[in-house]
Amino acid sequence: MEKKIVLLPGDGIGKEIMESAKKVLAAIESEYHHRFILQECAIGGDALDRYGVPLPDDTLHACNEADAVLLGSVGGPKWDNQPPEFRPEKGLLGIRKGLGLFANLRPVKTFPALLHASPLKEEIVKDSDMMIVRELTGGLYFGEPSERRNNGEDVVDTLAYSRHEIERIVEKGFESAQIRNKHLTSVDKANVLESSRVWREIVNEKATDYPDVKVEHLLVDAAAMKLITNPSGFDVVVTENLFGDILSDEASVLTGSLGMLPSASVRTDGLGMYEPVHGSAPDIAGKGIANPIGMILSTALMLEYSLGMQEEAKAIESAVMDCLEQGYHTADLKIKDGKQMSTDEITEAIIENLTTKCISDSICSSYV
Ligand code: IPM
Ligand code: MN
């Protein structure tokens, strides 16, 4: 297959881990006889420095023309004091909105080799495996007005949703639950917010279309507690933008390292943007020690969700698992009797596992 992929390395460690993604893509190309046409574009602080805006039109245009987009990370202290329109994060929000990527999928799964590094007791975190489905282009992040008033004496942000926006993300939640363990937890604040009461009504309406899925409603504060007391009690969580931001960050640290987790932001026609959940980590940028696994697993998600390459995605995921089982890790992880590696070294180790597996399975050559 031939596919067009836009790469947005962005800021901080984004550039280093994007190099790892490129190497993995090259390995997939040669093992499975695909062709990836890669185009690198600017976003975030990098775009501000080079073009004076966090999301150049050319970047948005290229992404719209592509089959999928891979993003490293945006942001850093260098741009912290910029006015809101000229912050790197504005580029990220702009591309989500500009591409209509309304569904953010964040799978959170524990890795057996890293269980000991979780802030929770092993017996509590052990079987956790959930998918957080976060609404990404509405709610408080985009509602108008959002402004200071009366010389800064008053301030307003707006939590607005249309019925259509809630329906499509709730459907995504149900669909995810159907292909997983058929348990959907809808998170809201229906005891206080009108938007949450409408959200809950829509979930209940949609539930009749998915009779095989068990639905549970949870208030966001209770969901935050359950995440640390009984994380394995979740399968799919569907929630609005800000709640999803907070809960998915909370969930992501349960696995022992934020550096491991991928995410997908998708719309209905298959186009998606794939990025690790961690940020730009300016404190370690340029040192060659960043963990590329979140980026590499995001590349796997891209192959699976946007490019129709399920086998290839599985091969990457199992190469990563093998690597951890072999004791290889980056500085942010601790594996007993393991071997600490640089970004480049662990990328090579993963690729080694990938290519060895392909040769021994000889499945890969059939995917021409
Ligand atoms: C995330 C990030 C972003 C968000 C920031 C950087 C705007 O925290 O992807 O979770 O809040 O959505
Ligand atoms: Mn976040």
mmCIF file of C-alpha atoms and ligand atoms in Angstrom:
data_model
loop_
_atom_site.group_PDB
_atom_site.id
_atom_site.type_symbol
_atom_site.label_atom_id
_atom_site.label_comp_id
_atom_site.label_asym_id
_atom_site.label_seq_id
_atom_site.Cartn_x
_atom_site.Cartn_y
_atom_site.Cartn_z
ATOM 1 C CA MET A 1 0.000 0.000 0.000
ATOM 2 C CA GLU A 2 1.028 3.586 -0.541
ATOM 3 C CA LYS A 3 0.038 6.134 2.132
ATOM 4 C CA LYS A 4 0.681 9.829 2.737
ATOM 5 C CA ILE A 5 1.644 10.726 6.289
ATOM 6 C CA VAL A 6 2.277 14.233 7.618
ATOM 7 C CA LEU A 7 4.828 14.403 10.438
ATOM 8 C CA LEU A 8 4.577 17.228 12.966
ATOM 9 C CA PRO A 9 7.595 16.873 15.289
ATOM 10 C CA GLY A 10 6.794 20.106 17.200
ATOM 11 C CA ASP A 11 8.790 21.080 20.280
ATOM 12 C CA GLY A 12 11.041 19.659 22.982
ATOM 13 C CA ILE A 13 11.481 15.902 22.807
ATOM 14 C CA GLY A 14 8.948 15.828 19.937
ATOM 15 C CA LYS A 15 11.774 16.045 17.403
ATOM 16 C CA GLU A 16 13.803 13.184 18.906
ATOM 17 C CA ILE A 17 10.912 10.777 19.278
ATOM 18 C CA MET A 18 9.684 11.579 15.771
ATOM 19 C CA GLU A 19 13.033 10.241 14.507
ATOM 20 C CA SER A 20 12.192 6.963 16.260
ATOM 21 C CA ALA A 21 8.774 6.865 14.585
ATOM 22 C CA LYS A 22 10.426 7.402 11.187
ATOM 23 C CA LYS A 23 12.791 4.482 11.749
ATOM 24 C CA VAL A 24 9.907 2.216 12.750
ATOM 25 C CA LEU A 25 7.934 3.284 9.662
ATOM 26 C CA ALA A 26 10.954 2.527 7.482
ATOM 27 C CA ALA A 27 11.176 -0.947 9.016
ATOM 28 C CA ILE A 28 7.458 -1.544 8.360
ATOM 29 C CA GLU A 29 7.894 -0.362 4.765
ATOM 30 C CA SER A 30 10.605 -2.866 4.066
ATOM 31 C CA GLU A 31 9.119 -5.791 6.024
ATOM 32 C CA TYR A 32 5.626 -5.417 4.601
ATOM 33 C CA HIS A 33 6.414 -3.832 1.233
ATOM 34 C CA HIS A 34 4.497 -0.618 1.768
ATOM 35 C CA ARG A 35 5.427 2.885 0.714
ATOM 36 C CA PHE A 36 4.989 5.798 3.102
ATOM 37 C CA ILE A 37 5.254 9.273 1.621
ATOM 38 C CA LEU A 38 6.320 11.455 4.528
ATOM 39 C CA GLN A 39 5.955 15.222 4.663
ATOM 40 C CA GLU A 40 7.295 17.154 7.637
ATOM 41 C CA CYS A 41 5.454 20.348 8.686
ATOM 42 C CA ALA A 42 5.727 22.915 11.486
ATOM 43 C CA ILE A 43 3.437 23.324 14.493
ATOM 44 C CA GLY A 44 3.567 24.840 17.996
ATOM 45 C CA GLY A 45 6.594 26.766 19.206
ATOM 46 C CA ASP A 46 8.640 25.539 16.257
ATOM 47 C CA ALA A 47 6.089 27.149 13.884
ATOM 48 C CA LEU A 48 5.992 30.325 15.989
ATOM 49 C CA ASP A 49 9.771 30.644 15.714
ATOM 50 C CA ARG A 50 9.864 29.959 11.983
ATOM 51 C CA TYR A 51 6.613 31.490 10.706
ATOM 52 C CA GLY A 52 5.228 33.642 13.540
ATOM 53 C CA VAL A 53 2.049 31.555 14.001
ATOM 54 C CA PRO A 54 1.470 28.301 15.941
ATOM 55 C CA LEU A 55 -0.409 26.644 13.059
ATOM 56 C CA PRO A 56 0.628 27.756 9.548
ATOM 57 C CA ASP A 57 -2.023 27.360 6.810
ATOM 58 C CA ASP A 58 0.356 25.099 4.889
ATOM 59 C CA THR A 59 0.447 22.673 7.802
ATOM 60 C CA LEU A 60 -3.325 22.450 8.063
ATOM 61 C CA HIS A 61 -3.622 22.065 4.301
ATOM 62 C CA ALA A 62 -1.019 19.269 4.157
ATOM 63 C CA CYS A 63 -2.748 17.409 7.010
ATOM 64 C CA ASN A 64 -6.122 17.644 5.259
ATOM 65 C CA GLU A 65 -4.580 16.050 2.156
ATOM 66 C CA ALA A 66 -2.902 13.215 4.063
ATOM 67 C CA ASP A 67 -4.074 9.743 5.065
ATOM 68 C CA ALA A 68 -2.852 10.303 8.630
ATOM 69 C CA VAL A 69 -0.888 12.696 10.823
ATOM 70 C CA LEU A 70 1.762 11.910 13.430
ATOM 71 C CA LEU A 71 2.462 14.536 16.091
ATOM 72 C CA GLY A 72 5.361 14.682 18.563
ATOM 73 C CA SER A 73 4.562 17.304 21.194
ATOM 74 C CA VAL A 74 4.090 21.057 21.503
ATOM 75 C CA GLY A 75 4.980 23.681 24.107
ATOM 76 C CA GLY A 76 7.835 24.760 26.324
ATOM 77 C CA PRO A 77 8.935 27.505 28.724
ATOM 78 C CA LYS A 78 10.299 29.597 25.867
ATOM 79 C CA TRP A 79 6.754 30.513 24.788
ATOM 80 C CA ASP A 80 5.047 30.543 28.216
ATOM 81 C CA ASN A 81 4.609 34.296 28.367
ATOM 82 C CA GLN A 82 3.148 34.722 24.898
ATOM 83 C CA PRO A 83 -0.400 36.075 24.501
ATOM 84 C CA PRO A 84 -2.981 33.243 24.131
ATOM 85 C CA GLU A 85 -3.138 33.448 20.301
ATOM 86 C CA PHE A 86 0.632 32.959 20.095
ATOM 87 C CA ARG A 87 1.081 30.024 22.407
ATOM 88 C CA PRO A 88 2.170 26.642 21.013
ATOM 89 C CA GLU A 89 -0.952 24.995 22.521
ATOM 90 C CA LYS A 90 -3.069 27.166 20.234
ATOM 91 C CA GLY A 91 -1.539 25.227 17.325
ATOM 92 C CA LEU A 92 -2.656 21.941 18.848
ATOM 93 C CA LEU A 93 -6.189 23.152 19.547
ATOM 94 C CA GLY A 94 -6.300 24.716 16.068
ATOM 95 C CA ILE A 95 -5.333 21.522 14.286
ATOM 96 C CA ARG A 96 -7.834 19.433 16.282
ATOM 97 C CA LYS A 97 -10.600 21.876 15.401
ATOM 98 C CA GLY A 98 -9.362 22.548 11.858
ATOM 99 C CA LEU A 99 -9.295 18.850 10.987
ATOM 100 C CA GLY A 100 -12.552 18.155 12.868
ATOM 101 C CA LEU A 101 -10.903 15.514 15.072
ATOM 102 C CA PHE A 102 -13.744 15.282 17.560
ATOM 103 C CA ALA A 103 -12.842 11.969 19.224
ATOM 104 C CA ASN A 104 -9.717 11.461 21.289
ATOM 105 C CA LEU A 105 -9.020 7.824 22.095
ATOM 106 C CA ARG A 106 -6.580 7.129 24.892
ATOM 107 C CA PRO A 107 -5.995 3.459 25.636
ATOM 108 C CA VAL A 108 -4.496 2.879 29.087
ATOM 109 C CA LYS A 109 -3.093 -0.572 29.651
ATOM 110 C CA THR A 110 -0.630 -1.792 32.241
ATOM 111 C CA PHE A 111 2.625 -3.375 31.118
ATOM 112 C CA PRO A 112 3.509 -6.467 33.206
ATOM 113 C CA ALA A 113 7.218 -5.509 33.254
ATOM 114 C CA LEU A 114 6.366 -2.084 34.734
ATOM 115 C CA LEU A 115 3.702 -2.958 37.305
ATOM 116 C CA HIS A 116 6.103 -2.284 40.181
ATOM 117 C CA ALA A 117 6.572 1.318 38.973
ATOM 118 C CA SER A 118 2.891 2.213 39.308
ATOM 119 C CA PRO A 119 2.027 4.647 42.130
ATOM 120 C CA LEU A 120 -0.748 2.174 43.042
ATOM 121 C CA LYS A 121 -0.333 -1.218 44.689
ATOM 122 C CA GLU A 122 0.269 -3.930 42.114
ATOM 123 C CA GLU A 123 -2.860 -5.872 43.116
ATOM 124 C CA ILE A 124 -5.033 -2.794 42.493
ATOM 125 C CA VAL A 125 -3.587 -1.771 39.142
ATOM 126 C CA LYS A 126 -2.799 -5.235 37.788
ATOM 127 C CA ASP A 127 -5.639 -5.948 35.346
ATOM 128 C CA SER A 128 -6.346 -2.376 34.294
ATOM 129 C CA ASP A 129 -7.124 -2.018 30.623
ATOM 130 C CA MET A 130 -9.338 0.866 29.615
ATOM 131 C CA MET A 131 -10.079 3.163 26.722
ATOM 132 C CA ILE A 132 -10.841 6.803 27.472
ATOM 133 C CA VAL A 133 -12.953 8.393 24.733
ATOM 134 C CA ARG A 134 -12.667 12.154 25.169
ATOM 135 C CA GLU A 135 -14.676 14.761 23.229
ATOM 136 C CA LEU A 136 -12.019 16.963 21.664
ATOM 137 C CA THR A 137 -13.454 19.888 19.708
ATOM 138 C CA GLY A 138 -16.157 21.339 21.953
ATOM 139 C CA GLY A 139 -16.975 22.195 25.558
ATOM 140 C CA LEU A 140 -15.024 24.674 27.648
ATOM 141 C CA TYR A 141 -12.002 24.542 25.342
ATOM 142 C CA PHE A 142 -13.833 26.194 22.473
ATOM 143 C CA GLY A 143 -17.018 27.789 23.897
ATOM 144 C CA GLU A 144 -17.622 31.507 23.274
ATOM 145 C CA PRO A 145 -17.475 33.922 24.976
ATOM 146 C CA SER A 146 -14.177 33.254 26.695
ATOM 147 C CA GLU A 147 -12.895 36.580 27.933
ATOM 148 C CA ARG A 148 -12.049 38.981 30.723
ATOM 149 C CA ARG A 149 -14.558 41.734 31.369
ATOM 150 C CA ASN A 150 -14.686 44.999 33.317
ATOM 151 C CA ASN A 151 -10.929 45.514 33.254
ATOM 152 C CA GLY A 152 -10.344 41.989 34.468
ATOM 153 C CA GLU A 153 -12.791 42.201 37.395
ATOM 154 C CA ASP A 154 -14.960 39.510 35.792
ATOM 155 C CA VAL A 155 -14.127 36.557 33.608
ATOM 156 C CA VAL A 156 -16.146 34.039 31.624
ATOM 157 C CA ASP A 157 -15.540 30.716 29.858
ATOM 158 C CA THR A 158 -18.405 28.875 28.165
ATOM 159 C CA LEU A 159 -19.304 25.182 28.231
ATOM 160 C CA ALA A 160 -21.364 24.757 25.070
ATOM 161 C CA TYR A 161 -22.324 21.632 23.122
ATOM 162 C CA SER A 162 -24.751 20.959 20.318
ATOM 163 C CA ARG A 163 -26.825 17.762 20.439
ATOM 164 C CA HIS A 164 -24.972 16.570 17.326
ATOM 165 C CA GLU A 165 -21.563 17.000 18.984
ATOM 166 C CA ILE A 166 -22.654 14.943 21.995
ATOM 167 C CA GLU A 167 -24.344 12.269 19.885
ATOM 168 C CA ARG A 168 -21.317 11.550 17.700
ATOM 169 C CA ILE A 169 -18.875 11.178 20.610
ATOM 170 C CA VAL A 170 -21.333 9.049 22.584
ATOM 171 C CA GLU A 171 -21.715 6.810 19.521
ATOM 172 C CA LYS A 172 -17.919 6.513 19.379
ATOM 173 C CA GLY A 173 -17.974 5.442 23.039
ATOM 174 C CA PHE A 174 -20.588 2.763 22.368
ATOM 175 C CA GLU A 175 -18.728 1.522 19.280
ATOM 176 C CA SER A 176 -15.481 1.241 21.265
ATOM 177 C CA ALA A 177 -17.294 -0.659 24.009
ATOM 178 C CA GLN A 178 -18.800 -3.054 21.463
ATOM 179 C CA ILE A 179 -15.380 -4.140 20.225
ATOM 180 C CA ARG A 180 -13.949 -4.323 23.755
ATOM 181 C CA ASN A 181 -15.651 -5.637 26.907
ATOM 182 C CA LYS A 182 -19.082 -4.083 26.297
ATOM 183 C CA HIS A 183 -19.045 -1.856 29.364
ATOM 184 C CA LEU A 184 -19.425 1.907 28.887
ATOM 185 C CA THR A 185 -18.970 4.394 31.716
ATOM 186 C CA SER A 186 -20.280 7.843 30.838
ATOM 187 C CA VAL A 187 -18.736 10.516 33.039
ATOM 188 C CA ASP A 188 -20.500 13.821 33.717
ATOM 189 C CA LYS A 189 -21.447 16.296 36.447
ATOM 190 C CA ALA A 190 -25.205 15.918 36.049
ATOM 191 C CA ASN A 191 -25.871 16.883 39.682
ATOM 192 C CA VAL A 192 -24.730 20.437 38.829
ATOM 193 C CA LEU A 193 -24.341 21.141 35.104
ATOM 194 C CA GLU A 194 -27.150 21.411 32.558
ATOM 195 C CA SER A 195 -24.777 20.341 29.780
ATOM 196 C CA SER A 196 -24.158 17.133 31.749
ATOM 197 C CA ARG A 197 -27.876 16.486 32.172
ATOM 198 C CA VAL A 198 -28.335 16.692 28.396
ATOM 199 C CA TRP A 199 -25.237 14.495 27.946
ATOM 200 C CA ARG A 200 -26.775 11.861 30.236
ATOM 201 C CA GLU A 201 -30.106 11.965 28.382
ATOM 202 C CA ILE A 202 -28.347 11.412 25.074
ATOM 203 C CA VAL A 203 -26.351 8.472 26.465
ATOM 204 C CA ASN A 204 -29.595 6.875 27.666
ATOM 205 C CA GLU A 205 -31.278 7.457 24.292
ATOM 206 C CA LYS A 206 -28.347 5.959 22.381
ATOM 207 C CA ALA A 207 -28.147 2.977 24.740
ATOM 208 C CA THR A 208 -31.194 1.444 23.053
ATOM 209 C CA ASP A 209 -29.171 1.188 19.807
ATOM 210 C CA TYR A 210 -26.458 -0.817 21.576
ATOM 211 C CA PRO A 211 -28.366 -3.359 23.717
ATOM 212 C CA ASP A 212 -25.244 -5.508 24.131
ATOM 213 C CA VAL A 213 -23.384 -2.705 25.968
ATOM 214 C CA LYS A 214 -23.825 -2.247 29.719
ATOM 215 C CA VAL A 215 -24.041 1.482 30.541
ATOM 216 C CA GLU A 216 -23.049 3.111 33.793
ATOM 217 C CA HIS A 217 -23.190 6.844 34.655
ATOM 218 C CA LEU A 218 -20.582 8.239 37.003
ATOM 219 C CA LEU A 219 -20.098 11.770 38.299
ATOM 220 C CA VAL A 220 -16.658 13.095 37.428
ATOM 221 C CA ASP A 221 -15.504 13.391 41.047
ATOM 222 C CA ALA A 222 -16.518 9.786 41.726
ATOM 223 C CA ALA A 223 -14.797 8.712 38.502
ATOM 224 C CA ALA A 224 -11.567 10.391 39.660
ATOM 225 C CA MET A 225 -11.747 8.358 42.878
ATOM 226 C CA LYS A 226 -12.608 5.087 41.181
ATOM 227 C CA LEU A 227 -9.617 5.500 38.861
ATOM 228 C CA ILE A 228 -7.288 5.133 41.818
ATOM 229 C CA THR A 229 -9.312 2.739 43.953
ATOM 230 C CA ASN A 230 -10.547 0.328 41.287
ATOM 231 C CA PRO A 231 -9.015 1.134 37.866
ATOM 232 C CA SER A 232 -9.658 -2.352 36.550
ATOM 233 C CA GLY A 233 -13.399 -1.645 36.969
ATOM 234 C CA PHE A 234 -13.365 0.444 33.773
ATOM 235 C CA ASP A 235 -13.602 -0.701 30.174
ATOM 236 C CA VAL A 236 -14.584 2.309 28.020
ATOM 237 C CA VAL A 237 -15.042 5.776 29.511
ATOM 238 C CA VAL A 238 -16.768 8.470 27.436
ATOM 239 C CA THR A 239 -16.713 12.068 28.575
ATOM 240 C CA GLU A 240 -16.590 15.739 27.572
ATOM 241 C CA ASN A 241 -13.422 17.618 26.707
ATOM 242 C CA LEU A 242 -12.165 19.023 30.024
ATOM 243 C CA PHE A 243 -13.208 16.033 32.149
ATOM 244 C CA GLY A 244 -11.485 13.793 29.597
ATOM 245 C CA ASP A 245 -8.307 15.844 29.703
ATOM 246 C CA ILE A 246 -8.045 15.534 33.478
ATOM 247 C CA LEU A 247 -9.134 11.892 33.813
ATOM 248 C CA SER A 248 -6.919 10.671 30.978
ATOM 249 C CA ASP A 249 -3.851 12.283 32.536
ATOM 250 C CA GLU A 250 -4.753 10.730 35.880
ATOM 251 C CA ALA A 251 -5.245 7.334 34.238
ATOM 252 C CA SER A 252 -2.030 7.559 32.264
ATOM 253 C CA VAL A 253 0.259 7.662 35.304
ATOM 254 C CA LEU A 254 -1.280 4.474 36.679
ATOM 255 C CA THR A 255 0.755 2.434 34.240
ATOM 256 C CA GLY A 256 4.116 3.409 35.689
ATOM 257 C CA SER A 257 5.240 5.782 32.983
ATOM 258 C CA LEU A 258 3.539 8.540 31.097
ATOM 259 C CA GLY A 259 6.159 7.993 28.401
ATOM 260 C CA MET A 260 4.473 4.783 27.254
ATOM 261 C CA LEU A 261 1.024 5.916 26.257
ATOM 262 C CA PRO A 262 -0.282 6.614 22.758
ATOM 263 C CA SER A 263 -3.387 8.493 21.689
ATOM 264 C CA ALA A 264 -5.500 8.899 18.583
ATOM 265 C CA SER A 265 -7.643 11.866 17.580
ATOM 266 C CA VAL A 266 -10.043 10.870 14.844
ATOM 267 C CA ARG A 267 -13.048 11.926 12.816
ATOM 268 C CA THR A 268 -15.579 9.747 11.000
ATOM 269 C CA ASP A 269 -13.854 9.394 7.600
ATOM 270 C CA GLY A 270 -10.757 7.688 9.014
ATOM 271 C CA LEU A 271 -8.334 10.614 9.019
ATOM 272 C CA GLY A 272 -6.591 10.743 12.362
ATOM 273 C CA MET A 273 -3.792 12.458 14.223
ATOM 274 C CA TYR A 274 -1.679 10.280 16.484
ATOM 275 C CA GLU A 275 0.463 11.528 19.350
ATOM 276 C CA PRO A 276 1.941 10.322 22.623
ATOM 277 C CA VAL A 277 0.062 11.485 25.733
ATOM 278 C CA HIS A 278 3.179 12.967 27.349
ATOM 279 C CA GLY A 279 4.195 16.542 26.682
ATOM 280 C CA SER A 280 7.346 18.119 25.260
ATOM 281 C CA ALA A 281 9.458 17.466 28.417
ATOM 282 C CA PRO A 282 11.731 20.504 27.923
ATOM 283 C CA ASP A 283 13.921 19.435 30.887
ATOM 284 C CA ILE A 284 15.260 16.419 28.995
ATOM 285 C CA ALA A 285 14.947 17.685 25.407
ATOM 286 C CA GLY A 286 18.083 17.341 23.282
ATOM 287 C CA LYS A 287 19.732 14.833 25.627
ATOM 288 C CA GLY A 288 18.817 11.754 23.598
ATOM 289 C CA ILE A 289 17.254 10.039 26.617
ATOM 290 C CA ALA A 290 13.528 10.516 25.952
ATOM 291 C CA ASN A 291 11.290 7.453 25.967
ATOM 292 C CA PRO A 292 10.089 6.959 22.366
ATOM 293 C CA ILE A 293 7.608 4.188 23.234
ATOM 294 C CA GLY A 294 4.519 6.447 23.486
ATOM 295 C CA MET A 295 5.409 7.775 20.024
ATOM 296 C CA ILE A 296 6.083 4.308 18.597
ATOM 297 C CA LEU A 297 2.796 2.951 19.987
ATOM 298 C CA SER A 298 1.043 6.018 18.513
ATOM 299 C CA THR A 299 2.534 5.020 15.167
ATOM 300 C CA ALA A 300 1.033 1.554 15.688
ATOM 301 C CA LEU A 301 -2.374 3.084 16.448
ATOM 302 C CA MET A 302 -2.098 5.128 13.247
ATOM 303 C CA LEU A 303 -1.459 1.981 11.204
ATOM 304 C CA GLU A 304 -4.400 0.259 12.856
ATOM 305 C CA TYR A 305 -7.052 3.016 12.847
ATOM 306 C CA SER A 306 -6.238 5.160 9.789
ATOM 307 C CA LEU A 307 -4.196 3.015 7.424
ATOM 308 C CA GLY A 308 -5.907 -0.380 7.679
ATOM 309 C CA MET A 309 -2.694 -2.167 8.683
ATOM 310 C CA GLN A 310 -3.767 -4.280 11.655
ATOM 311 C CA GLU A 311 -1.053 -6.936 11.420
ATOM 312 C CA GLU A 312 1.659 -4.315 11.149
ATOM 313 C CA ALA A 313 0.280 -2.501 14.207
ATOM 314 C CA LYS A 314 0.257 -5.744 16.205
ATOM 315 C CA ALA A 315 3.840 -6.473 15.166
ATOM 316 C CA ILE A 316 4.975 -3.090 16.537
ATOM 317 C CA GLU A 317 3.078 -3.561 19.793
ATOM 318 C CA SER A 318 4.522 -6.980 20.404
ATOM 319 C CA ALA A 319 8.038 -5.766 19.506
ATOM 320 C CA VAL A 320 7.652 -3.117 22.236
ATOM 321 C CA MET A 321 6.403 -5.696 24.758
ATOM 322 C CA ASP A 322 9.298 -8.023 23.908
ATOM 323 C CA CYS A 323 11.747 -5.185 24.411
ATOM 324 C CA LEU A 324 10.402 -4.495 27.920
ATOM 325 C CA GLU A 325 10.422 -8.212 28.744
ATOM 326 C CA GLN A 326 14.072 -8.296 27.653
ATOM 327 C CA GLY A 327 14.678 -5.626 30.321
ATOM 328 C CA TYR A 328 15.429 -2.740 27.972
ATOM 329 C CA HIS A 329 14.166 0.633 29.149
ATOM 330 C CA THR A 330 14.806 4.378 29.046
ATOM 331 C CA ALA A 331 15.777 6.577 32.011
ATOM 332 C CA ASP A 332 12.163 7.292 33.037
ATOM 333 C CA LEU A 333 11.529 3.586 33.711
ATOM 334 C CA LYS A 334 13.001 1.189 36.199
ATOM 335 C CA ILE A 335 13.152 -2.492 35.378
ATOM 336 C CA LYS A 336 14.873 -4.799 37.862
ATOM 337 C CA ASP A 337 18.154 -6.107 36.402
ATOM 338 C CA GLY A 338 17.291 -4.240 33.230
ATOM 339 C CA LYS A 339 19.487 -2.283 30.833
ATOM 340 C CA GLN A 340 19.002 1.459 30.529
ATOM 341 C CA MET A 341 19.193 2.741 26.970
ATOM 342 C CA SER A 342 19.138 5.982 25.014
ATOM 343 C CA THR A 343 16.277 6.945 22.699
ATOM 344 C CA ASP A 344 18.187 5.642 19.667
ATOM 345 C CA GLU A 345 19.267 2.406 21.328
ATOM 346 C CA ILE A 346 15.808 1.404 22.487
ATOM 347 C CA THR A 347 14.392 2.295 19.062
ATOM 348 C CA GLU A 348 16.938 -0.053 17.476
ATOM 349 C CA ALA A 349 16.075 -2.772 20.007
ATOM 350 C CA ILE A 350 12.385 -2.472 19.140
ATOM 351 C CA ILE A 351 13.146 -2.604 15.406
ATOM 352 C CA GLU A 352 15.353 -5.640 15.953
ATOM 353 C CA ASN A 353 12.446 -7.417 17.664
ATOM 354 C CA LEU A 354 10.125 -6.318 14.886
ATOM 355 C CA THR A 355 12.247 -7.591 12.042
ATOM 356 C CA THR A 356 13.179 -10.834 13.812
ATOM 357 C CA LYS A 357 9.514 -11.523 14.451
ATOM 358 C CA CYS A 358 8.656 -10.823 10.823
ATOM 359 C CA ILE A 359 11.304 -13.260 9.595
ATOM 360 C CA SER A 360 10.298 -15.995 12.042
ATOM 361 C CA ASP A 361 6.558 -15.597 11.401
ATOM 362 C CA SER A 362 7.057 -15.133 7.672
ATOM 363 C CA ILE A 363 3.572 -13.568 7.736
ATOM 364 C CA CYS A 364 4.913 -10.230 6.716
ATOM 365 C CA SER A 365 5.923 -11.081 3.209
ATOM 366 C CA SER A 366 2.352 -12.085 2.398
ATOM 367 C CA TYR A 367 1.243 -8.497 2.982
ATOM 368 C CA VAL A 368 2.285 -7.060 -0.328
HETATM 369 C C1 IPM B 1 -3.624 17.115 26.105
HETATM 370 C C2 IPM B 1 -2.989 18.412 26.522
HETATM 371 C C3 IPM B 1 -3.662 19.550 25.778
HETATM 372 C C4 IPM B 1 -5.119 19.548 26.192
HETATM 373 C C5 IPM B 1 -3.027 20.924 26.007
HETATM 374 C C6 IPM B 1 -1.556 20.925 25.695
HETATM 375 C C7 IPM B 1 -3.751 21.998 25.252
HETATM 376 O O1 IPM B 1 -3.059 18.576 27.889
HETATM 377 O O2 IPM B 1 -3.558 16.769 24.904
HETATM 378 O O3 IPM B 1 -4.188 16.429 26.940
HETATM 379 O O4 IPM B 1 -5.482 20.087 27.241
HETATM 380 O O5 IPM B 1 -5.926 18.994 25.437
HETATM 381 MN MN MN B 2 -3.866 16.819 29.021
#
